Short mmCIF file of C-alpha atoms in Angstrom, two decimals:
data_model
loop_
_atom_site.label_atom_id
_atom_site.label_comp_id
_atom_site.label_asym_id
_atom_site.label_seq_id
_atom_site.Cartn_x
_atom_site.Cartn_y
_atom_site.Cartn_z
CA MET A 256 15.13 -37.35 -30.21
CA GLY A 257 15.50 -34.53 -32.72
CA ASN A 258 18.39 -33.64 -34.93
CA ILE A 259 21.83 -33.25 -33.70
CA LYS A 260 22.51 -29.67 -32.84
CA ILE A 261 25.84 -29.66 -31.24
CA GLN A 262 28.66 -32.08 -31.96
CA ILE A 263 31.63 -32.28 -29.66
CA LYS A 264 34.32 -34.24 -31.40
CA GLY A 265 37.43 -35.25 -29.62
CA VAL A 266 37.81 -31.87 -27.92
CA GLU A 267 40.87 -31.26 -25.73
CA LYS A 268 41.93 -28.11 -23.96
CA THR A 269 45.33 -27.47 -22.45
CA PHE A 270 46.23 -24.19 -20.93
CA THR A 271 49.83 -23.02 -20.93
CA SER A 272 50.81 -20.52 -18.21
CA ILE A 273 53.28 -17.65 -18.76
CA LYS A 274 55.99 -19.81 -17.21
CA GLY A 275 55.29 -22.47 -19.84
CA ASP A 276 53.66 -24.97 -17.44
CA LYS A 277 50.99 -26.90 -19.14
CA TYR A 278 47.64 -27.78 -17.49
CA GLN A 279 45.18 -30.19 -19.15
CA ALA A 280 41.77 -28.79 -18.36
CA LEU A 281 40.01 -31.20 -20.60
CA ALA A 282 40.89 -34.74 -21.88
CA LYS A 283 39.43 -35.96 -25.04
CA ILE A 284 35.66 -35.30 -24.89
CA SER A 285 33.05 -36.27 -27.45
CA MET A 286 29.30 -36.09 -27.19
CA ASP A 287 26.28 -35.00 -29.14
CA ILE A 288 23.53 -32.61 -27.98
CA TYR A 289 20.16 -32.78 -29.74
CA ASP A 290 18.05 -29.88 -30.97
CA GLY A 291 15.72 -28.71 -28.19
CA GLU A 292 17.51 -30.73 -25.52
CA PHE A 293 18.25 -29.47 -21.94
CA VAL A 294 21.74 -30.83 -21.00
CA CYS A 295 23.46 -30.05 -17.69
CA LEU A 296 27.21 -30.35 -17.36
CA LEU A 297 27.51 -31.33 -13.64
CA GLY A 298 30.80 -31.57 -11.75
CA PRO A 299 32.97 -30.25 -8.91
CA SER A 300 35.12 -27.08 -9.44
CA GLY A 301 38.03 -27.91 -11.69
CA CYS A 302 36.30 -30.53 -13.71
CA GLY A 303 36.34 -28.44 -16.84
CA LYS A 304 32.65 -27.86 -17.22
CA THR A 305 33.02 -24.08 -17.75
CA THR A 306 35.92 -24.70 -20.07
CA LEU A 307 33.82 -27.04 -22.11
CA LEU A 308 30.99 -24.50 -22.18
CA ASN A 309 33.47 -21.74 -23.20
CA LEU A 310 34.54 -23.97 -26.07
CA ILE A 311 31.09 -24.78 -27.32
CA ALA A 312 30.12 -21.04 -27.13
CA GLY A 313 33.09 -20.01 -29.03
CA PHE A 314 34.76 -17.91 -26.33
CA GLU A 315 37.78 -20.18 -26.53
CA MET A 316 39.23 -22.54 -29.09
CA PRO A 317 40.01 -26.23 -28.30
CA SER A 318 43.71 -27.36 -28.32
CA SER A 319 42.48 -30.29 -30.46
CA GLY A 320 39.28 -31.66 -31.79
CA GLU A 321 36.37 -29.51 -32.85
CA VAL A 322 32.86 -28.35 -31.98
CA LEU A 323 30.20 -28.17 -34.54
CA ILE A 324 26.91 -26.41 -34.30
CA ASP A 325 24.38 -27.17 -37.05
CA GLY A 326 27.34 -28.91 -38.81
CA LYS A 327 29.64 -25.87 -38.85
CA ALA A 328 32.75 -25.38 -36.84
CA VAL A 329 32.51 -22.95 -33.96
CA GLU A 330 35.14 -20.18 -34.24
CA ARG A 331 33.63 -17.24 -32.33
CA PRO A 332 30.62 -16.31 -30.24
CA ASP A 333 27.37 -15.92 -32.25
CA PRO A 334 24.29 -13.99 -31.49
CA ARG A 335 22.27 -17.22 -32.24
CA HIS A 336 23.91 -18.71 -29.22
CA ILE A 337 23.62 -16.46 -26.08
CA THR A 338 25.58 -17.21 -22.95
CA LEU A 339 24.43 -16.35 -19.41
CA PHE A 340 26.84 -16.16 -16.73
CA GLN A 341 26.71 -16.28 -12.83
CA ASN A 342 27.09 -12.48 -12.90
CA PRO A 343 24.15 -11.20 -15.05
CA ASN A 344 26.40 -8.64 -16.66
CA LEU A 345 23.55 -6.14 -17.19
CA PHE A 346 24.77 -2.83 -18.28
CA PRO A 347 24.46 -0.50 -15.20
CA TRP A 348 23.83 2.63 -17.15
CA ARG A 349 20.84 1.19 -19.01
CA THR A 350 17.29 0.53 -17.49
CA VAL A 351 15.92 -2.99 -17.66
CA LEU A 352 14.08 -2.18 -20.91
CA GLY A 353 17.36 -0.64 -22.27
CA ASN A 354 19.30 -3.76 -21.30
CA VAL A 355 16.76 -6.11 -22.98
CA ARG A 356 16.71 -3.98 -25.98
CA TYR A 357 20.56 -4.16 -26.42
CA GLY A 358 20.69 -7.27 -28.38
CA LEU A 359 17.94 -6.00 -30.64
CA GLU A 360 19.80 -2.94 -31.60
CA MET A 361 22.42 -5.04 -33.44
CA ASN A 362 19.97 -6.56 -35.89
CA GLY A 363 18.40 -3.60 -37.56
CA MET A 364 14.89 -3.62 -36.05
CA SER A 365 12.88 -0.37 -35.97
CA LYS A 366 12.74 1.45 -32.58
CA ASP A 367 9.06 0.53 -32.09
CA GLU A 368 9.58 -3.05 -32.96
CA ARG A 369 12.59 -3.22 -30.51
CA ASN A 370 10.56 -1.66 -27.69
CA LYS A 371 7.65 -4.13 -28.40
CA THR A 372 9.85 -7.24 -28.49
CA ALA A 373 11.78 -6.23 -25.42
CA LEU A 374 8.58 -5.53 -23.51
CA GLU A 375 7.21 -8.99 -24.60
CA TYR A 376 10.27 -10.82 -23.17
CA ILE A 377 10.32 -8.62 -19.99
CA ARG A 378 6.75 -9.84 -19.45
CA ILE A 379 7.78 -13.36 -19.82
CA VAL A 380 10.26 -13.12 -16.98
CA GLY A 381 7.74 -11.06 -14.88
CA LEU A 382 9.65 -7.81 -14.67
CA GLU A 383 7.02 -5.52 -16.33
CA ARG A 384 6.77 -3.46 -13.24
CA PHE A 385 10.48 -2.71 -13.35
CA ILE A 386 11.16 -1.72 -17.01
CA ASN A 387 12.39 1.74 -16.02
CA ASN A 388 14.61 0.64 -13.13
CA HIS A 389 18.33 0.42 -13.26
CA PRO A 390 20.04 -2.93 -12.45
CA HIS A 391 21.42 -1.81 -9.06
CA GLU A 392 17.81 -1.33 -7.94
CA LEU A 393 16.97 -5.03 -8.57
CA SER A 394 17.61 -8.00 -6.39
CA GLY A 395 20.05 -10.70 -7.77
CA GLY A 396 17.28 -12.89 -8.85
CA MET A 397 15.52 -10.08 -10.73
CA GLN A 398 18.83 -9.16 -12.42
CA GLN A 399 19.20 -12.68 -13.58
CA ARG A 400 15.66 -12.66 -14.88
CA ALA A 401 16.43 -9.44 -16.89
CA ALA A 402 19.63 -11.12 -18.28
CA ILE A 403 17.37 -14.11 -19.29
CA ALA A 404 14.97 -11.66 -21.02
CA ARG A 405 17.85 -10.02 -22.91
CA ALA A 406 19.09 -13.52 -24.03
CA LEU A 407 15.60 -14.64 -25.18
CA ALA A 408 14.73 -11.33 -26.82
CA VAL A 409 17.20 -12.04 -29.70
CA ASP A 410 15.53 -15.43 -30.30
CA PRO A 411 18.59 -17.61 -30.00
CA ASP A 412 18.63 -21.36 -30.94
CA ILE A 413 20.93 -22.25 -28.01
CA ILE A 414 21.20 -20.66 -24.66
CA PHE A 415 24.41 -21.42 -22.63
CA MET A 416 24.13 -20.96 -18.89
CA ASP A 417 27.24 -20.92 -16.65
CA GLU A 418 26.01 -21.48 -13.17
CA PRO A 419 23.55 -18.69 -13.61
CA PHE A 420 21.88 -19.10 -10.23
CA GLY A 421 25.12 -19.84 -8.25
CA ALA A 422 25.02 -16.49 -6.43
CA LEU A 423 21.32 -16.66 -5.45
CA ASP A 424 19.75 -17.84 -2.22
CA ALA A 425 18.19 -21.26 -2.10
CA MET A 426 14.55 -20.13 -2.43
CA THR A 427 15.18 -17.75 -5.29
CA ARG A 428 17.17 -20.38 -6.96
CA MET A 429 14.31 -22.90 -6.92
CA ASN A 430 12.01 -20.22 -8.33
CA MET A 431 14.44 -19.49 -11.16
CA GLN A 432 14.82 -23.13 -11.91
CA GLU A 433 11.07 -23.56 -12.22
CA GLU A 434 11.03 -20.40 -14.51
CA VAL A 435 13.77 -21.69 -16.77
CA SER A 436 12.21 -25.04 -16.95
CA ARG A 437 8.88 -23.57 -17.96
CA ILE A 438 10.52 -21.12 -20.50
CA TRP A 439 12.51 -23.89 -22.04
CA GLN A 440 9.26 -26.00 -22.56
CA GLU A 441 7.42 -23.01 -24.00
CA ARG A 442 10.23 -21.77 -26.35
CA ASN A 443 11.75 -24.97 -27.42
CA LYS A 444 15.43 -23.91 -27.14
CA THR A 445 18.58 -26.01 -26.79
CA ILE A 446 20.02 -25.26 -23.28
CA VAL A 447 23.43 -26.33 -22.08
CA PHE A 448 23.69 -25.58 -18.36
CA VAL A 449 26.62 -25.75 -16.18
CA THR A 450 26.14 -26.39 -12.46
CA HIS A 451 27.68 -28.20 -9.47
CA ASP A 452 24.39 -28.69 -7.81
CA ILE A 453 23.07 -32.33 -8.25
CA ASN A 454 19.42 -31.28 -7.35
CA GLU A 455 19.38 -28.44 -9.83
CA SER A 456 20.68 -30.81 -12.66
CA VAL A 457 18.12 -33.46 -11.94
CA TYR A 458 15.36 -30.73 -11.82
CA LEU A 459 16.39 -29.25 -15.01
CA ALA A 460 18.07 -31.61 -17.46
CA ASP A 461 17.03 -34.17 -20.06
CA ARG A 462 20.51 -35.54 -19.55
CA VAL A 463 23.01 -34.95 -16.88
CA VAL A 464 26.61 -35.05 -18.07
CA VAL A 465 28.67 -36.13 -15.05
CA MET A 466 32.17 -34.80 -15.18
CA THR A 467 35.16 -35.40 -13.10
CA PRO A 468 38.48 -33.50 -12.62
CA HIS A 469 42.25 -34.05 -13.17
CA PRO A 470 41.89 -33.78 -16.12
CA GLY A 471 38.28 -32.79 -16.87
CA ARG A 472 36.42 -35.74 -18.52
CA ILE A 473 32.95 -37.13 -18.89
CA LYS A 474 32.38 -39.81 -16.34
CA ASN A 475 28.88 -40.84 -17.36
CA ILE A 476 25.84 -39.38 -19.10
CA ILE A 477 22.66 -39.91 -17.12
CA PRO A 478 19.21 -39.52 -18.77
CA VAL A 479 16.39 -37.99 -16.52
CA ASN A 480 13.13 -39.31 -17.70
CA LEU A 481 10.81 -37.42 -15.53
CA ASP A 482 7.70 -35.47 -16.42
CA ARG A 483 7.68 -31.69 -16.12
CA PRO A 484 7.04 -29.84 -14.06
CA ARG A 485 9.12 -32.15 -11.84
CA ASP A 486 8.46 -33.04 -8.31
CA ARG A 487 11.58 -32.52 -6.26
CA THR A 488 10.16 -34.72 -3.44
CA GLY A 489 9.19 -37.67 -5.68
CA TYR A 490 10.76 -41.13 -5.31
CA ARG A 491 12.09 -41.18 -8.80
CA PHE A 492 13.71 -37.81 -8.35
CA ASP A 493 15.56 -39.20 -5.39
CA GLU A 494 16.58 -42.32 -7.20
CA ILE A 495 18.19 -40.36 -9.96
CA ARG A 496 19.88 -37.96 -7.58
CA ASN A 497 21.29 -40.88 -5.68
CA GLN A 498 22.53 -42.48 -8.90
CA ILE A 499 24.40 -39.33 -9.73
CA TYR A 500 25.75 -38.98 -6.25
CA ASN A 501 27.17 -42.47 -6.49
CA GLU A 502 28.96 -41.49 -9.69
CA PHE A 503 30.86 -38.93 -7.80
CA TYR A 504 31.31 -41.12 -4.82
CA TYR A 505 32.90 -43.84 -6.98
CA ALA A 506 34.85 -41.40 -8.89
CA LYS A 507 36.47 -40.16 -5.72
CA GLU A 508 37.20 -43.74 -4.59
CA GLU A 509 38.85 -44.49 -7.90
CA GLU A 510 40.91 -41.34 -7.64
CA LEU A 511 42.08 -42.22 -4.18
CA CYS A 512 42.96 -45.67 -5.33
CA LEU A 513 45.01 -44.14 -8.12
CA LEU A 514 46.75 -41.81 -5.84
CA THR A 515 47.69 -44.65 -3.35
CA GLN A 516 48.94 -46.73 -6.18
CA GLU A 517 51.09 -43.98 -7.41
CA GLY A 518 52.27 -43.45 -3.90
CA ARG A 519 53.26 -47.08 -3.76
CA ALA A 520 55.02 -46.84 -7.11
CA VAL A 521 57.04 -43.91 -5.78
CA GLN A 522 57.87 -45.79 -2.75
CA ASN A 523 59.03 -48.80 -4.66
CA LEU A 524 61.23 -46.62 -6.82
CA SER A 525 63.11 -45.11 -3.85
CA MET B 616 28.48 6.69 7.91
CA ARG B 617 27.29 8.39 11.27
CA THR B 618 23.92 10.01 11.13
CA PRO B 619 23.94 13.63 12.39
CA LYS B 620 22.54 13.88 15.92
CA ILE B 621 21.82 17.57 16.19
CA LYS B 622 19.63 19.25 13.59
CA GLY B 623 21.61 21.43 11.23
CA GLU B 624 25.06 20.21 12.65
CA LYS B 625 26.21 20.05 9.12
CA TYR B 626 26.12 23.75 8.95
CA LEU B 627 26.57 24.59 12.71
CA PHE B 628 29.95 23.05 13.27
CA PRO B 629 31.69 24.57 10.19
CA VAL B 630 30.37 28.00 11.18
CA VAL B 631 31.68 27.54 14.75
CA VAL B 632 35.05 26.66 13.37
CA LEU B 633 35.07 29.61 11.00
CA ILE B 634 34.18 31.95 13.77
CA ILE B 635 37.01 30.61 16.04
CA PHE B 636 39.34 31.03 13.06
CA LEU B 637 38.26 34.67 12.38
CA LEU B 638 38.69 35.59 16.13
CA PHE B 639 42.12 33.95 16.32
CA TRP B 640 43.19 35.80 13.04
CA GLN B 641 41.83 39.14 14.27
CA GLY B 642 43.59 38.57 17.62
CA ILE B 643 47.00 38.08 16.01
CA SER B 644 46.55 41.05 13.62
CA VAL B 645 45.82 43.42 16.55
CA SER B 646 48.40 41.95 18.86
CA GLY B 647 51.08 44.36 17.37
CA ARG B 648 53.48 41.47 16.37
CA TYR B 649 52.91 42.28 12.73
CA THR B 650 52.20 45.48 11.00
CA GLU B 651 48.92 46.17 9.15
CA ASP B 652 50.77 45.69 5.83
CA GLN B 653 52.14 42.30 6.91
CA LEU B 654 48.97 40.88 8.24
CA PRO B 655 45.61 42.80 7.99
CA GLY B 656 42.88 41.40 10.09
CA PRO B 657 39.63 39.97 8.70
CA VAL B 658 37.94 43.36 9.39
CA SER B 659 40.39 45.21 7.11
CA VAL B 660 40.15 42.56 4.43
CA LEU B 661 36.29 42.87 4.47
CA LYS B 662 36.70 46.66 4.19
CA GLY B 663 39.01 46.21 1.26
CA PHE B 664 36.38 43.82 -0.32
CA VAL B 665 33.62 46.38 0.09
CA GLU B 666 35.90 48.94 -1.51
CA ILE B 667 36.52 47.00 -4.75
CA TRP B 668 32.96 45.74 -4.60
CA LYS B 669 31.79 49.33 -4.73
CA GLN B 670 34.19 50.13 -7.56
CA GLY B 671 32.78 47.17 -9.41
CA VAL B 672 36.16 45.83 -10.51
CA VAL B 673 35.85 42.69 -8.44
CA PHE B 674 33.09 41.29 -10.67
CA GLU B 675 35.19 41.93 -13.82
CA HIS B 676 38.10 40.01 -12.21
CA ILE B 677 35.77 37.14 -11.22
CA ILE B 678 34.19 37.01 -14.71
CA ALA B 679 37.63 37.24 -16.44
CA SER B 680 38.89 34.40 -14.45
CA PHE B 681 35.86 32.13 -15.18
CA LYS B 682 36.06 32.88 -18.78
CA ARG B 683 39.73 31.73 -18.92
CA LEU B 684 38.93 28.66 -16.97
CA GLY B 685 35.98 27.91 -19.14
CA ILE B 686 37.88 28.16 -22.33
CA ALA B 687 40.85 26.26 -21.07
CA TYR B 688 38.68 23.57 -19.38
CA ALA B 689 36.69 23.04 -22.52
CA LEU B 690 39.93 22.74 -24.61
CA GLY B 691 41.55 20.47 -22.12
CA VAL B 692 38.62 18.12 -21.78
CA SER B 693 37.84 17.93 -25.52
CA ALA B 694 41.40 16.95 -26.22
CA ALA B 695 41.88 14.59 -23.25
CA ILE B 696 38.77 12.49 -23.51
CA PRO B 697 39.09 11.34 -27.10
CA LEU B 698 42.81 10.72 -26.76
CA GLY B 699 42.13 8.80 -23.39
CA LEU B 700 39.57 6.74 -25.20
CA ILE B 701 41.93 5.87 -28.04
CA PHE B 702 44.93 5.09 -25.59
CA GLY B 703 42.70 3.05 -23.28
CA TRP B 704 41.15 1.02 -25.98
CA TYR B 705 44.20 0.22 -28.03
CA GLY B 706 46.48 -1.53 -25.41
CA ARG B 707 49.53 -1.55 -27.45
CA LEU B 708 49.37 2.15 -28.23
CA TYR B 709 49.02 2.89 -24.47
CA LEU B 710 52.23 0.88 -23.78
CA ALA B 711 54.05 2.86 -26.32
CA ILE B 712 52.83 6.14 -25.05
CA GLU B 713 52.61 5.46 -21.35
CA PRO B 714 56.23 6.45 -20.27
CA PHE B 715 55.92 9.64 -22.34
CA ILE B 716 52.81 10.65 -20.61
CA HIS B 717 54.37 10.03 -17.17
CA VAL B 718 57.40 12.08 -18.02
CA LEU B 719 55.18 15.10 -18.92
CA ARG B 720 52.68 14.70 -16.18
CA PRO B 721 54.85 15.41 -13.15
CA ILE B 722 56.07 18.68 -14.58
CA SER B 723 54.26 21.41 -12.75
CA PRO B 724 52.34 23.73 -15.02
CA ILE B 725 54.34 26.53 -13.38
CA ALA B 726 57.38 25.03 -14.93
CA TRP B 727 55.90 25.72 -18.25
CA PHE B 728 55.92 29.54 -17.52
CA PRO B 729 58.99 30.35 -19.58
CA LEU B 730 57.82 28.35 -22.59
CA ALA B 731 54.33 29.65 -22.25
CA VAL B 732 55.57 33.16 -22.45
CA LEU B 733 57.97 32.42 -25.42
CA TRP B 734 55.22 30.72 -27.30
CA PHE B 735 52.08 32.72 -26.40
CA LYS B 736 53.54 36.10 -25.50
CA ILE B 737 51.62 37.66 -22.61
CA GLY B 738 47.95 38.08 -21.67
CA ASP B 739 45.17 35.52 -22.21
CA PRO B 740 46.95 32.73 -24.22
CA PRO B 741 49.69 31.75 -21.78
CA ALA B 742 47.15 31.78 -18.90
CA ILE B 743 44.84 29.49 -20.92
CA PHE B 744 47.75 27.35 -21.85
CA ILE B 745 48.79 26.90 -18.21
CA ILE B 746 45.25 25.96 -17.22
CA PHE B 747 44.89 23.73 -20.22
CA LEU B 748 47.98 21.72 -19.05
CA SER B 749 46.70 21.38 -15.51
CA VAL B 750 43.27 20.05 -16.81
CA PHE B 751 44.52 17.95 -19.64
CA PHE B 752 46.59 15.29 -17.81
CA PRO B 753 44.20 14.28 -14.99
CA VAL B 754 41.29 13.87 -17.52
CA LEU B 755 43.58 12.02 -20.00
CA LEU B 756 44.81 9.63 -17.26
CA SER B 757 41.40 9.06 -15.69
CA THR B 758 40.01 8.35 -19.18
CA ILE B 759 42.58 5.78 -20.05
CA ALA B 760 42.32 4.12 -16.52
CA ALA B 761 38.54 4.18 -17.01
CA VAL B 762 38.56 2.54 -20.43
CA ARG B 763 41.10 0.03 -19.31
CA ASN B 764 39.02 -1.01 -16.29
CA VAL B 765 35.77 -1.59 -18.27
CA PRO B 766 34.84 -5.06 -16.98
CA SER B 767 35.76 -7.66 -19.74
CA ALA B 768 32.50 -9.38 -19.05
CA TYR B 769 30.55 -6.41 -20.51
CA ILE B 770 32.58 -6.71 -23.69
CA LYS B 771 32.22 -10.36 -23.74
CA THR B 772 28.42 -10.08 -23.45
CA ALA B 773 28.33 -7.30 -26.09
CA ARG B 774 30.33 -9.42 -28.47
CA ASN B 775 28.08 -12.48 -27.87
CA PHE B 776 25.19 -10.16 -29.17
CA GLY B 777 27.05 -9.59 -32.32
CA SER B 778 28.19 -5.96 -31.57
CA THR B 779 30.86 -4.55 -33.82
CA GLU B 780 34.01 -2.81 -32.48
CA MET B 781 32.34 0.55 -33.06
CA ASP B 782 29.13 -0.59 -31.33
CA ILE B 783 31.25 -1.81 -28.34
CA LEU B 784 33.13 1.41 -28.18
CA LEU B 785 30.07 3.73 -28.49
CA LYS B 786 27.50 1.60 -26.51
CA VAL B 787 29.67 -0.17 -23.93
CA VAL B 788 33.04 1.30 -23.46
CA ILE B 789 32.17 5.00 -23.31
CA PRO B 790 29.12 4.66 -21.10
CA ALA B 791 30.87 2.08 -18.83
CA SER B 792 33.83 4.33 -18.28
CA PHE B 793 31.79 7.55 -17.84
CA PRO B 794 31.40 7.51 -14.03
CA TYR B 795 35.29 7.19 -13.66
CA ILE B 796 35.86 9.93 -16.16
CA THR B 797 33.60 12.16 -14.23
CA VAL B 798 35.95 11.73 -11.25
CA GLY B 799 38.77 12.96 -13.45
CA LEU B 800 36.60 15.99 -14.55
CA HIS B 801 36.07 16.93 -11.02
CA ILE B 802 39.76 16.73 -9.99
CA ALA B 803 40.77 18.59 -13.25
CA LEU B 804 38.44 21.39 -12.60
CA GLY B 805 39.79 21.90 -9.13
CA LEU B 806 43.47 21.87 -10.47
CA GLY B 807 42.55 24.13 -13.36
CA TRP B 808 41.24 26.65 -10.78
CA ILE B 809 44.31 26.35 -8.65
CA ASN B 810 46.59 26.94 -11.63
CA LEU B 811 44.46 29.74 -12.94
CA VAL B 812 45.94 32.18 -10.40
CA ALA B 813 49.49 31.12 -11.50
CA GLY B 814 48.49 31.58 -15.15
CA GLU B 815 47.04 34.95 -14.63
CA MET B 816 50.37 36.15 -13.28
CA LEU B 817 51.75 36.04 -16.83
CA GLY B 818 50.81 39.54 -17.83
CA ALA B 819 47.06 39.12 -17.74
CA GLN B 820 45.39 42.50 -17.03
CA SER B 821 42.37 41.12 -15.23
CA GLY B 822 41.28 38.11 -13.15
CA LEU B 823 41.65 37.08 -9.59
CA GLY B 824 45.47 36.22 -10.17
CA PHE B 825 45.89 39.55 -11.53
CA LEU B 826 44.05 41.16 -8.61
CA ILE B 827 46.61 39.46 -6.23
CA ILE B 828 49.65 40.46 -8.28
CA ASP B 829 48.43 44.01 -8.81
CA SER B 830 47.62 44.49 -5.08
CA ARG B 831 51.18 43.27 -4.20
CA ASN B 832 52.60 45.91 -6.55
CA PHE B 833 50.56 48.54 -4.44
CA LEU B 834 51.24 46.80 -1.15
CA ARG B 835 47.49 46.38 -0.46
CA THR B 836 47.86 43.31 1.55
CA ASP B 837 44.18 43.48 2.44
CA LEU B 838 43.28 43.10 -1.22
CA ILE B 839 45.88 40.28 -1.64
CA ILE B 840 44.17 38.25 1.04
CA CYS B 841 40.78 39.26 -0.43
CA GLY B 842 41.80 37.90 -3.71
CA MET B 843 43.05 34.66 -2.06
CA LEU B 844 39.87 34.15 -0.21
CA LEU B 845 37.87 34.72 -3.39
CA VAL B 846 39.89 32.08 -5.13
CA GLY B 847 39.24 29.74 -2.20
CA PHE B 848 35.46 30.48 -2.11
CA PHE B 849 34.93 29.90 -5.74
CA GLY B 850 37.04 26.83 -5.59
CA LEU B 851 34.71 25.47 -2.96
CA LEU B 852 31.66 26.49 -5.09
CA LEU B 853 33.10 24.66 -8.08
CA ASP B 854 33.85 21.61 -6.09
CA ARG B 855 30.34 21.39 -4.68
CA ILE B 856 28.79 21.83 -8.05
CA MET B 857 30.91 19.03 -9.54
CA ARG B 858 30.17 16.81 -6.55
CA LEU B 859 26.47 17.30 -7.27
CA LEU B 860 26.85 16.33 -10.89
CA GLU B 861 28.97 13.45 -9.98
CA LYS B 862 26.52 12.09 -7.47
CA ARG B 863 23.82 12.22 -10.12
CA VAL B 864 25.84 10.32 -12.58
CA HIS B 865 26.85 7.79 -10.05
CA LYS B 866 23.35 7.36 -8.89
CA THR B 867 22.04 6.61 -12.37
CA TRP B 868 24.98 4.25 -12.90
CA GLY B 869 24.57 2.63 -9.48
CA PHE B 870 28.12 3.21 -9.04
CA GLN B 871 29.88 3.83 -5.77
CA PRO B 872 33.69 4.55 -6.07
CA GLY B 873 35.88 1.88 -4.48
CA VAL B 874 32.88 -0.29 -3.69
CA ASP B 875 32.08 -2.04 -6.94
#
């Protein structure tokens, strides 16, 4: 494995509502992510996976602990780490080309260079026929491709993806997964990918971080040692998927156990 | 929306309604209930229109009105949009200024008449001031609302790409709020035109509002109605032009009001 790219050191996150109620979204979490690694944060809603991503990406600050990228503490979002969301967040007033060019306008490239670079990345995601279309003229999958091109165009070290294919239909979703897997192999980026889809995580990740809720924490980290492009129907694929499924299943059992114990405790008190 | 079943029904039905209305109006005017001075029929109004048409004065009135509207609208818009951007972008400033705006806004431009005359005497300036007021507030409020409603996800994305505050304002906030601002521009043009007539009653010597007041002084009811209908007709024309522009902007932006 390569060098450590991201260090998550004892990170906790507690949200306080306006009324003053405290809600612990993340219990103490520590892990390292390596340079060029594809990591999936997997778990049900409420397990804190998006919160953890927001902390790593610098959109939010941890309540305690710290996140280091290349050894430096993360304090704010950085153009070297681009985040993709479930909503592609393309700018509706710009064409596909204009959108992909947006990030390049910030780093002092000449106009010709910007267009050239943008076109190059539009080609990588296969949207060259749509460079002059506006986002609302594209399908959801195409919009997400354009967003991927916009992210890649600024040549970031890390791409954070927060359920980027959550709103797409199953077939488009699989296509996009194949595309991302291919791009990741070609470009050698570090990718942190949030999902609640076990299949997606097994298809994409080098390591799957299984997270459970109340409060959000890491249940287990499961390596996926399968060759790419991966065979979704293969025996090993199934095996790993079942292994992850069991993690959740037992997590649920444990939680139920805990709840019943609490219930008994309450009964004994009264 | 329902698709038209008869070819040309978009024009046919309004024309039918218009003809029924004109017949009804002519019927009442010849019924003898009202004198010609109280309610001239459409035929008399048309005759009156031909009369001022031949004299050529009607064009001068129309041009004078549009000139005032143009000046006041340009002033109102160029004051309201920058202020709206500032108040919308700086949330605290908006909180400070919001009650103040909402105290001024419900005051009808007509209530400003006395002050308008005291400050700007008579003639063009008070009329322009009145129209300015009726344009300023709708554009200001729609710009503020537009800026405040720019999806935070756009700003989050722009920040992620390393945009400075100035970049975000120029490249994200202004274009993102533009479709909403056009809605305000549309409403404001209509309101400006409505209040133009009122403004031109403050001692202006030309314009459609003046035509109405002047005709009243001579008890030319036909010309009063003629002036009113001209105001209505050009109001419709302005509205249609704005609607076309708005449609174009919204098409480019992929924006449908109330749907996004």
